[in-house]
PDB file of C-alpha atoms in Angstrom:
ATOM      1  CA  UNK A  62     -10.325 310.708  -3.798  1.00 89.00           C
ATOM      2  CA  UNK A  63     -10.648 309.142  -7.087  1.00 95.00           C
ATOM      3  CA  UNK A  64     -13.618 309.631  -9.542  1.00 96.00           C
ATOM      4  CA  UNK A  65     -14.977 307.608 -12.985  1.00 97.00           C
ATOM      5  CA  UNK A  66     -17.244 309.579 -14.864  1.00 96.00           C
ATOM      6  CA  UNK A  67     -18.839 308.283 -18.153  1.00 95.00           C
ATOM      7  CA  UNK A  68     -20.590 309.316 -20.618  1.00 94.00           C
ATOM      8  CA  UNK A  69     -22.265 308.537 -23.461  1.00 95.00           C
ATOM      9  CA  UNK A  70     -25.482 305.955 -23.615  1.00 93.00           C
ATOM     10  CA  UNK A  71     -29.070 306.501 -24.450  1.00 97.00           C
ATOM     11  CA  UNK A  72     -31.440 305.532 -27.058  1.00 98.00           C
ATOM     12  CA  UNK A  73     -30.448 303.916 -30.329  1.00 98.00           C
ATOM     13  CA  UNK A  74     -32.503 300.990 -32.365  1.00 98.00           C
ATOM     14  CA  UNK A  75     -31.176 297.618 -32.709  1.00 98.00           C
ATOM     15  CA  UNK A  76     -28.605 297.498 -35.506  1.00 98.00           C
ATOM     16  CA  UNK A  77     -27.454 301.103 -34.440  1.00 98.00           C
ATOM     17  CA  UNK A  78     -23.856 301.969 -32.222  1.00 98.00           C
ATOM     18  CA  UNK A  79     -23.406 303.873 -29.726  1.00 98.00           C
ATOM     19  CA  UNK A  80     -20.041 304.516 -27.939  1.00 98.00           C
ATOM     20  CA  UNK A  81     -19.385 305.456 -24.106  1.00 98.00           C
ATOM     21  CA  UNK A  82     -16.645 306.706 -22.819  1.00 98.00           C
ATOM     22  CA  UNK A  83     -15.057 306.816 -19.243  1.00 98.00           C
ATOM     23  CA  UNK A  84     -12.380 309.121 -17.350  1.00 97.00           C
ATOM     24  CA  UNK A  85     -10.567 308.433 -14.477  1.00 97.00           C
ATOM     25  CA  UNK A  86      -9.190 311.217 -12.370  1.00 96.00           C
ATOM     26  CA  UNK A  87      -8.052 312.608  -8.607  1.00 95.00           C
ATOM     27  CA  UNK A  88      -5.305 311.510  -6.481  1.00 94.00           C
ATOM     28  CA  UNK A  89      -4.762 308.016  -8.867  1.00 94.00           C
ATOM     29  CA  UNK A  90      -1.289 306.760  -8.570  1.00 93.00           C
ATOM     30  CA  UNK A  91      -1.101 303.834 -10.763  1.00 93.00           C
ATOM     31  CA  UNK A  92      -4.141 302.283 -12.424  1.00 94.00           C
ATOM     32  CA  UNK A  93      -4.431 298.897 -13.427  1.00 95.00           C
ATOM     33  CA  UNK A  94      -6.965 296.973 -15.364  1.00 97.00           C
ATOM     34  CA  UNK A  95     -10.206 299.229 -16.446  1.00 98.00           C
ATOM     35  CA  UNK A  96     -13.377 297.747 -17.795  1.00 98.00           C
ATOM     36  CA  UNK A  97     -17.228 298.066 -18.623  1.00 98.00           C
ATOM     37  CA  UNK A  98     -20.028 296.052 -16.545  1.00 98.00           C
ATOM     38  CA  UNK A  99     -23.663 296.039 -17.443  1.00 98.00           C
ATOM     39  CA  UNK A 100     -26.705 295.071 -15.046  1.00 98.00           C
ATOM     40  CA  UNK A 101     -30.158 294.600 -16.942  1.00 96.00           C
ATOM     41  CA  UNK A 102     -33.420 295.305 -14.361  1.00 92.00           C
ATOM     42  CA  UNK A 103     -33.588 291.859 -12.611  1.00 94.00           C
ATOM     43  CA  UNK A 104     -30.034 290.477 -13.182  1.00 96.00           C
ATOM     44  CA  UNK A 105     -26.818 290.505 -11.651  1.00 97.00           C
ATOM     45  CA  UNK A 106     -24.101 292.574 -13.026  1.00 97.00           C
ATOM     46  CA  UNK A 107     -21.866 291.172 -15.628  1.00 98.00           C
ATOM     47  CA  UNK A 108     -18.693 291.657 -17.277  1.00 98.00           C
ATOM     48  CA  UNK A 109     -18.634 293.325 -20.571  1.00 98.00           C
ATOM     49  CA  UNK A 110     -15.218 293.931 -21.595  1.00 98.00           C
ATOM     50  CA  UNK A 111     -11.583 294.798 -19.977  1.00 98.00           C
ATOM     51  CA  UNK A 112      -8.193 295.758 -20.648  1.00 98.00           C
ATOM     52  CA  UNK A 113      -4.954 295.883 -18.771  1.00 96.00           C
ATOM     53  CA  UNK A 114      -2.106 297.746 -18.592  1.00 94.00           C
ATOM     54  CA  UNK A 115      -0.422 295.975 -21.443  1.00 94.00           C
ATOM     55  CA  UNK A 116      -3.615 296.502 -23.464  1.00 94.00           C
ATOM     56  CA  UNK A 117      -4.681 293.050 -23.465  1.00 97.00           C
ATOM     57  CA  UNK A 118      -8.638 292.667 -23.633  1.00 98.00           C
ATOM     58  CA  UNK A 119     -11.497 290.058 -22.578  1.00 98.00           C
ATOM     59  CA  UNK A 120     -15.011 290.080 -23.580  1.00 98.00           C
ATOM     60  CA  UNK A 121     -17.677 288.901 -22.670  1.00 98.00           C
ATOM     61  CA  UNK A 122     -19.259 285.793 -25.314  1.00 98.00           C
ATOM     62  CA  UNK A 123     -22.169 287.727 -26.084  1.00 98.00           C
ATOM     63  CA  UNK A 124     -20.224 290.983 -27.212  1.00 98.00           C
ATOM     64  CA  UNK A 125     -17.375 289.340 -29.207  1.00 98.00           C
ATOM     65  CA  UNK A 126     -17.332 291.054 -32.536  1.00 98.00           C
ATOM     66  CA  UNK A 127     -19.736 293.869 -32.159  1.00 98.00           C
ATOM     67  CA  UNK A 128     -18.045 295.396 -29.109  1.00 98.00           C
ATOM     68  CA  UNK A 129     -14.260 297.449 -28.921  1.00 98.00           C
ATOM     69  CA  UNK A 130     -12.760 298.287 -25.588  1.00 98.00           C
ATOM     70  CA  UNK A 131      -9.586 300.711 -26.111  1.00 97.00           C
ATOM     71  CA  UNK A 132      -7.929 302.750 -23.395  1.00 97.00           C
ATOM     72  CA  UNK A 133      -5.422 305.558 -23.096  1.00 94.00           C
ATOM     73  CA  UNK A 134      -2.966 305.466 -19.961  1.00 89.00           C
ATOM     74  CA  UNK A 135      -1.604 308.936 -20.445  1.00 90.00           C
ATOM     75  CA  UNK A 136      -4.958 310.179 -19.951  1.00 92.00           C
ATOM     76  CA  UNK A 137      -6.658 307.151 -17.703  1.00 95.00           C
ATOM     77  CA  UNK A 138      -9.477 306.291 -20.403  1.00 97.00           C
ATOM     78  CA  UNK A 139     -11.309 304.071 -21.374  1.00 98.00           C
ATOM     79  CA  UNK A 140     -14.241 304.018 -23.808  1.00 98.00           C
ATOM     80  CA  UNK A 141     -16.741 301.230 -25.176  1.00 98.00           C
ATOM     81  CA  UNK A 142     -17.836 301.286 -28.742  1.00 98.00           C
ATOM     82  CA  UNK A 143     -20.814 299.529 -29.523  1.00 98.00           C
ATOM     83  CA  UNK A 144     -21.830 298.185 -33.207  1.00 98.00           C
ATOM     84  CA  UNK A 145     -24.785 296.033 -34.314  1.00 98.00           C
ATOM     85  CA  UNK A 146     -26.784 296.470 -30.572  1.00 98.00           C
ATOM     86  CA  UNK A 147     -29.264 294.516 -29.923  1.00 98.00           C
ATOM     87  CA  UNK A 148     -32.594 294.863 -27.416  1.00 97.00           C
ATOM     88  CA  UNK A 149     -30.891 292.328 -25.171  1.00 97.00           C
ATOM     89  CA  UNK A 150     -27.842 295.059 -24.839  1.00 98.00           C
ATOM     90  CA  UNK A 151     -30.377 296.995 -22.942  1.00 98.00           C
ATOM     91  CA  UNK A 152     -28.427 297.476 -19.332  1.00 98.00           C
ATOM     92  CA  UNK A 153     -27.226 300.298 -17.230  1.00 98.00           C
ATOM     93  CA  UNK A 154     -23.366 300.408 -18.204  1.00 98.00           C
ATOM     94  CA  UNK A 155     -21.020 301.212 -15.139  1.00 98.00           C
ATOM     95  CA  UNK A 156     -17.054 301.956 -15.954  1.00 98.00           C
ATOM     96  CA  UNK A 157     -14.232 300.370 -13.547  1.00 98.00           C
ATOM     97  CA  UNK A 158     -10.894 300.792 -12.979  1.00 98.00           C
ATOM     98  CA  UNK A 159      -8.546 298.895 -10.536  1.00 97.00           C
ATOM     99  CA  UNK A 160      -6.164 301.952  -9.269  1.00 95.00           C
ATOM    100  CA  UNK A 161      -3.486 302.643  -6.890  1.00 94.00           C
ATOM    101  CA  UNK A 162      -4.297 306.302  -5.130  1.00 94.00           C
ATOM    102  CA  UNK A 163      -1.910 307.785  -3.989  1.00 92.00           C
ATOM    103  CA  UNK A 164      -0.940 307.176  -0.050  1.00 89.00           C
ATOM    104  CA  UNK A 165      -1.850 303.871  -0.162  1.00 88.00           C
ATOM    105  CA  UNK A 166       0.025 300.827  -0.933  1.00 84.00           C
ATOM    106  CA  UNK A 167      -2.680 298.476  -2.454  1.00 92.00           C
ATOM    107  CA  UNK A 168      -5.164 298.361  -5.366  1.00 94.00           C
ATOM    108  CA  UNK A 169      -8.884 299.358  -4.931  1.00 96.00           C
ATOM    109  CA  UNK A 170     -12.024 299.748  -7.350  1.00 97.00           C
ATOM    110  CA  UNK A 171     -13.785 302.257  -8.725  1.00 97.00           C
ATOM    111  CA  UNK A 172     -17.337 302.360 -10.465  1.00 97.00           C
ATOM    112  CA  UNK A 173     -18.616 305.302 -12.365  1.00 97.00           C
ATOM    113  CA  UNK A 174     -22.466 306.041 -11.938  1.00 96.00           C
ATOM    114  CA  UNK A 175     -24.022 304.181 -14.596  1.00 96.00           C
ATOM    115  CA  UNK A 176     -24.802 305.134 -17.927  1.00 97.00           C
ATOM    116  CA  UNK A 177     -27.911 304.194 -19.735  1.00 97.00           C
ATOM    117  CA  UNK A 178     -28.284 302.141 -22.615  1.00 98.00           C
ATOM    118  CA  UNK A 179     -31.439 301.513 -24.595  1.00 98.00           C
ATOM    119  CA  UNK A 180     -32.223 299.301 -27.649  1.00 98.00           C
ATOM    120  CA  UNK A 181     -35.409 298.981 -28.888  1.00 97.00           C
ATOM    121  CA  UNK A 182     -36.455 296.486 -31.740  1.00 94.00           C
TER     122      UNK A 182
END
């Protein structure tokens, strides 16, 4: 089995950072592509930010410049920090990763639980 667990989140005021952080761990063979998602009460879940393998990243428009994705492959990582939030930032923050376990042949993904992020005005 293979497990994300975050941390990080909570309350901050808009203007403030916050920084979440995500490890990956069990029988994980190979893992690919990791990433942050957000889903705000009422909306669909959205991409915040990824990065592969190779360490190239994507964000989303709304986070360019105010949000850092960085991972560590030796220690299947990844972590989110978060400058100049604002309210609309508010979202339950899941972590992904695209891995390979180990006895299978193909590429599956993985959510964490959720963390909580809150920015009030």
């Amino acid at each position: 089995q293979v497990q994300l667990v975050e941390s990080g989140g909570g309350l901050v005021q808009a203007g403030g950072s916050l920084r979440l952080s995500c490890a990956a761990s069990g029988r994980i063979l190979m893992t690919n592509a990791m990433g942050w998602y957000r889903q705000a009460p009422g909306k669909q879940r959205e991409l915040v930010a990824t990065v592969t393998r190779s360490g190239d990243t994507n964000y989303a428009d709304s986070v360019k410049g105010r949000f850092t994705i960085a991972r560590d492959s030796t220690k299947n990582t990844v972590s989110l920090q978060m400058n100049s939030l604002k309210p609309e930032d508010t979202a339950l923050y899941y972590c992904n990763a695209r891995i390979i376990a180990t006895g299978t042949l193909q590429i599956s993904d993985y959510w964490g639980q959720g963390t909580q992020v809150t920015v009030s005005s």
